[in-house]
PDB file of C-alpha atoms in Angstrom:
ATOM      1  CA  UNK A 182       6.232 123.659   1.686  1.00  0.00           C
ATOM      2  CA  UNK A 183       6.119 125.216   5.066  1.00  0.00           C
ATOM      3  CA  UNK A 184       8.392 128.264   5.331  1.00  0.00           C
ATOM      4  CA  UNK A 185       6.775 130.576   7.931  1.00  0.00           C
ATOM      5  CA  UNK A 186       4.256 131.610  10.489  1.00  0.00           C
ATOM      6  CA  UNK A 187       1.037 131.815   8.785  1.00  0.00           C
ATOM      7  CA  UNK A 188       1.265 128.819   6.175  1.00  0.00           C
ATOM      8  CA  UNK A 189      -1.336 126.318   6.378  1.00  0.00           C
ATOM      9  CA  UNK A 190      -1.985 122.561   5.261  1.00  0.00           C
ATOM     10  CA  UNK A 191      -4.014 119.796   5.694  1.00  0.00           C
ATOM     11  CA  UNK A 192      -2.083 116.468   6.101  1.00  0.00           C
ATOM     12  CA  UNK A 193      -4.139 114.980   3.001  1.00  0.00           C
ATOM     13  CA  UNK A 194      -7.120 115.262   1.179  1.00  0.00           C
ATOM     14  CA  UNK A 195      -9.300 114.044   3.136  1.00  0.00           C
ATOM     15  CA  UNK A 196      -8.430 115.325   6.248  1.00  0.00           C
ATOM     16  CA  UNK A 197     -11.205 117.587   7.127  1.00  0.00           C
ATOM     17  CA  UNK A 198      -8.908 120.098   9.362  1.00  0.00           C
ATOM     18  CA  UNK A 199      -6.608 123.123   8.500  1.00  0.00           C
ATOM     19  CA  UNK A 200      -3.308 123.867   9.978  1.00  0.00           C
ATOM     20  CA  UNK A 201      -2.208 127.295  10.551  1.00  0.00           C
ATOM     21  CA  UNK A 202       1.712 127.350  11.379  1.00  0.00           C
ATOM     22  CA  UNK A 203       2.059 129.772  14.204  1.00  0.00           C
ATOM     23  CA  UNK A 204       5.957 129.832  14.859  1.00  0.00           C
ATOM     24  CA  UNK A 205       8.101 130.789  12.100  1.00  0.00           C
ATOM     25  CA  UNK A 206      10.517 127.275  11.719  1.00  0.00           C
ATOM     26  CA  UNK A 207      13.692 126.613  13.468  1.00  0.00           C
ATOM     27  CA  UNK A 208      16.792 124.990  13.657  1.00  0.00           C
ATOM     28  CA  UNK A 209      18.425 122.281  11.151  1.00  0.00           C
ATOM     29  CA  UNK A 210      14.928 120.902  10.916  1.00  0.00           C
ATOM     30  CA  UNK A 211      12.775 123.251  10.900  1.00  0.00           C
ATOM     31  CA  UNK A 212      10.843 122.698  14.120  1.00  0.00           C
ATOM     32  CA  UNK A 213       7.580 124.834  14.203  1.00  0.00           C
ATOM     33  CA  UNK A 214       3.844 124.761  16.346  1.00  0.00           C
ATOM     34  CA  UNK A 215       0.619 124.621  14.137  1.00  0.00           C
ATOM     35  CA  UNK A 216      -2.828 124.549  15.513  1.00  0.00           C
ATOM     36  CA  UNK A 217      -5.806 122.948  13.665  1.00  0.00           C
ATOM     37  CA  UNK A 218      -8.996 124.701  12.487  1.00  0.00           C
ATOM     38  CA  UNK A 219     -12.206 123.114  13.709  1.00  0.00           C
ATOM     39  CA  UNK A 220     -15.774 123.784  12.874  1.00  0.00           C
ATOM     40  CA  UNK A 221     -17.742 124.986  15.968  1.00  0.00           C
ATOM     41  CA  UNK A 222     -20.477 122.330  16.200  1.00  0.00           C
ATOM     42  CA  UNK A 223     -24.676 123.753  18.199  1.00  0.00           C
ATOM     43  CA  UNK A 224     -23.000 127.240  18.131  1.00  0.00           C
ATOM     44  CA  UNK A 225     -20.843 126.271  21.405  1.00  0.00           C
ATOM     45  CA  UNK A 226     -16.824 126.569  20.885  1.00  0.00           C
ATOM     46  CA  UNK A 227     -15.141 124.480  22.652  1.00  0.00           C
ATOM     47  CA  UNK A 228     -12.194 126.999  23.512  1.00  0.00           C
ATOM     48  CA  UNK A 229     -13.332 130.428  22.031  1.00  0.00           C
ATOM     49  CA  UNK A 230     -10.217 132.391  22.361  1.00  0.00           C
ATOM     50  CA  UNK A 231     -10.105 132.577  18.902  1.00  0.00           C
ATOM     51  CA  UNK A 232     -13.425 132.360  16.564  1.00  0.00           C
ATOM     52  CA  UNK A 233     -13.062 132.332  12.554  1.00  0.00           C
ATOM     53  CA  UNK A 234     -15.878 133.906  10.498  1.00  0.00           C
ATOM     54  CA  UNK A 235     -16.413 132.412   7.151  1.00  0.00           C
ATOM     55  CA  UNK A 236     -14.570 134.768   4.729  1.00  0.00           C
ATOM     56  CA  UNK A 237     -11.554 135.120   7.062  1.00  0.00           C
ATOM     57  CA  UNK A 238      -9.789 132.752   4.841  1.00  0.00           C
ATOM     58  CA  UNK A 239     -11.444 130.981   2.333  1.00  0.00           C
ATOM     59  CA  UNK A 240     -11.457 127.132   4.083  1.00  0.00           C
ATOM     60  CA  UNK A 241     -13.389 128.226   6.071  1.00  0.00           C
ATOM     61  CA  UNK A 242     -17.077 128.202   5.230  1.00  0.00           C
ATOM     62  CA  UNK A 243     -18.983 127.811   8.881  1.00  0.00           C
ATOM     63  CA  UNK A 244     -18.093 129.172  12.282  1.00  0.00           C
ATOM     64  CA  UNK A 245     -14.579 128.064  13.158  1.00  0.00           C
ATOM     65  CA  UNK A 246     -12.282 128.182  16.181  1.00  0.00           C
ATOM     66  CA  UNK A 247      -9.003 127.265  16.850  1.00  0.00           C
ATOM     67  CA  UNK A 248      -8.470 123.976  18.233  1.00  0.00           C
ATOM     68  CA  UNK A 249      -5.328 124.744  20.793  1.00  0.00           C
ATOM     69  CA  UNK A 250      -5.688 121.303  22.534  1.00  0.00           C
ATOM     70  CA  UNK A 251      -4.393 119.727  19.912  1.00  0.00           C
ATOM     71  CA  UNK A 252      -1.728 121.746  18.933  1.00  0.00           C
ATOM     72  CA  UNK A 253       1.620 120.004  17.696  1.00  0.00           C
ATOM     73  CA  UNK A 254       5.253 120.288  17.169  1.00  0.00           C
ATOM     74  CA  UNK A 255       6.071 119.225  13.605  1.00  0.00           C
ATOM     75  CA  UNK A 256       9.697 119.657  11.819  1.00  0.00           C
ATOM     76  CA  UNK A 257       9.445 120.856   7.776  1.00  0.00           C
ATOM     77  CA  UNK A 258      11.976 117.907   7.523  1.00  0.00           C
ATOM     78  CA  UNK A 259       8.738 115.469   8.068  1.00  0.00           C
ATOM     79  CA  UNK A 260       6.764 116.933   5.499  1.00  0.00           C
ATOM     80  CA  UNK A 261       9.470 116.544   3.136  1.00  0.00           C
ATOM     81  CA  UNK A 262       9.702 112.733   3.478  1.00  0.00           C
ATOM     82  CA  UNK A 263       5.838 112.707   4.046  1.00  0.00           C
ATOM     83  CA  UNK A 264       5.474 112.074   0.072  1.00  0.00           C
ATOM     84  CA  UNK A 265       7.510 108.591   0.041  1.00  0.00           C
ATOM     85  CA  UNK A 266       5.399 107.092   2.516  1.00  0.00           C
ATOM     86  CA  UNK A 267       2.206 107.814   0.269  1.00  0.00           C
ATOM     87  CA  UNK A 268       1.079 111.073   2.344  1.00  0.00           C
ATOM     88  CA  UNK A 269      -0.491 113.899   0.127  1.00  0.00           C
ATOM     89  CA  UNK A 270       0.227 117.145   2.248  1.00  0.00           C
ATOM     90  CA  UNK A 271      -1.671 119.840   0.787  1.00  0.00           C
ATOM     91  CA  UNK A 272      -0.541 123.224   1.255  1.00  0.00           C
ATOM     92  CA  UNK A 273      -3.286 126.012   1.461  1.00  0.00           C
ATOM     93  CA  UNK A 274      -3.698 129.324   1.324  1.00  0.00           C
ATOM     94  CA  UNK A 275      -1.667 131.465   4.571  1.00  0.00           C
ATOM     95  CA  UNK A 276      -3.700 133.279   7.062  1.00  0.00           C
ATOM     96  CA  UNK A 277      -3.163 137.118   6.956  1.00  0.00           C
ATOM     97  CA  UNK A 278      -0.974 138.795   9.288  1.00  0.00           C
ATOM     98  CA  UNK A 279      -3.640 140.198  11.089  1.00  0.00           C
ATOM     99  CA  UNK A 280      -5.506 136.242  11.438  1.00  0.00           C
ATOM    100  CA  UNK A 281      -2.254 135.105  12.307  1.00  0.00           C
ATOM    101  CA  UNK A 282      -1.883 137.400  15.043  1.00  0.00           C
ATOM    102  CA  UNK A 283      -5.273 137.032  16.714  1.00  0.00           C
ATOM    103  CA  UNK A 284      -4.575 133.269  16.407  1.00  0.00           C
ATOM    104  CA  UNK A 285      -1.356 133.675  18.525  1.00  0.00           C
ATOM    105  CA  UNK A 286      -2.399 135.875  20.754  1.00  0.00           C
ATOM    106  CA  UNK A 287      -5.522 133.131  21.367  1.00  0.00           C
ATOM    107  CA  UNK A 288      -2.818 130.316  21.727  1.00  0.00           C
ATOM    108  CA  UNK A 289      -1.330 132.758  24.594  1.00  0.00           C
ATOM    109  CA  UNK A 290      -4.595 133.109  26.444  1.00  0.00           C
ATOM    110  CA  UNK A 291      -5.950 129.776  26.048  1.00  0.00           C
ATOM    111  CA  UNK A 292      -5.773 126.997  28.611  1.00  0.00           C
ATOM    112  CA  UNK A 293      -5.973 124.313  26.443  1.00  0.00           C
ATOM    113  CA  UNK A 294      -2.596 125.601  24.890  1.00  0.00           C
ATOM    114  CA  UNK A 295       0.697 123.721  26.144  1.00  0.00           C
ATOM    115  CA  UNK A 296       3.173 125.655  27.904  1.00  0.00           C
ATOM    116  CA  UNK A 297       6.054 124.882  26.086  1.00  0.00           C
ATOM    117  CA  UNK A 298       4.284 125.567  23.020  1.00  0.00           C
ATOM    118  CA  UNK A 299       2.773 129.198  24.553  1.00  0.00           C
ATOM    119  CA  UNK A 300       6.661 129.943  24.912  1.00  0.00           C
ATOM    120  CA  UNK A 301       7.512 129.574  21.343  1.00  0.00           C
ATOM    121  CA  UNK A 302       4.797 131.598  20.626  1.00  0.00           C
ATOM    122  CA  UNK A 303       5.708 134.766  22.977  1.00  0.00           C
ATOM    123  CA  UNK A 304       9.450 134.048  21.738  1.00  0.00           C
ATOM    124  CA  UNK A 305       7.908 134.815  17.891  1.00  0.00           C
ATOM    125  CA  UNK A 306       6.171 137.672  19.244  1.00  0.00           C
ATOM    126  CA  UNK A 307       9.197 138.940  21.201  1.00  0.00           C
ATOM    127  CA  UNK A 308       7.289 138.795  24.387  1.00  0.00           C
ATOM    128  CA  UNK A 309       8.934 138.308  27.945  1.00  0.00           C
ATOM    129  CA  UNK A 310       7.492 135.274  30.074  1.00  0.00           C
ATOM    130  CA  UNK A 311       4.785 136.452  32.329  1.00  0.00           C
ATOM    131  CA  UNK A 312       5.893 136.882  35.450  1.00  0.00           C
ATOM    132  CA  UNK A 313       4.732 133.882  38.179  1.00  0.00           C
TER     133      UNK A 313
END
């Protein structure tokens, strides 16, 4: 079950990708942004604000990066009915606090990263909005 920043799941067993919750959830349904793990393929991230060593958390096994393009809203509601449509969510192991923050602070500086999603971030950091 998600219940803060720094959970992660993979929507099934098969699904090659980790997701690391980087909001802490909110509201009546829990509305949080997670950002999947994904391996860097001919040593060339396609991002590179944030890089992931194996033995940074044990999914991870080759060079990783976060994947900020396709970061997503999701509510803890859906992953509670997830199981009576046949899904297998699979919670994993949470990123440290220190992972978690480099991770944020990578959804901050990268441009793949949707706005709306970079302000829920500096909102769970207790940042101000940059100044335009």
């Amino acid at each position: 079950m998600i219940k803060a920043a720094g959970d992660t799941f993979r929507l099934s067993v098969a699904d090659p990708h980790l997701w690391v919750v980087i909001t802490t959830p909110v509201g009546k349904n829990g509305v949080f942004i997670a950002v999947n793990m994904t391996s860097i393929k001919n040593g060339v991230p396609k991002d590179g604000n944030c890089v992931i060593l194996p033995g940074e958390h044990p999914f991870v096994v080759t060079e990783t990066e976060m994947y900020y393009i396709k970061a997503r809203e999701w509510q803890v509601s859906v992953f509670d009915s997830l199981a009576s449509y046949g899904a297998s969510f699979q919670p994993n192991k949470p990123v440290t606090n220190a992972l978690l923050l480099r991770i944020q602070q990578g959804a901050l500086a990268s441009t793949f990263m949707e706005t709306g999603f970079q302000k829920a971030v500096r909102r769970e950091l207790g940042l101000s909005e940059p100044i335009a």
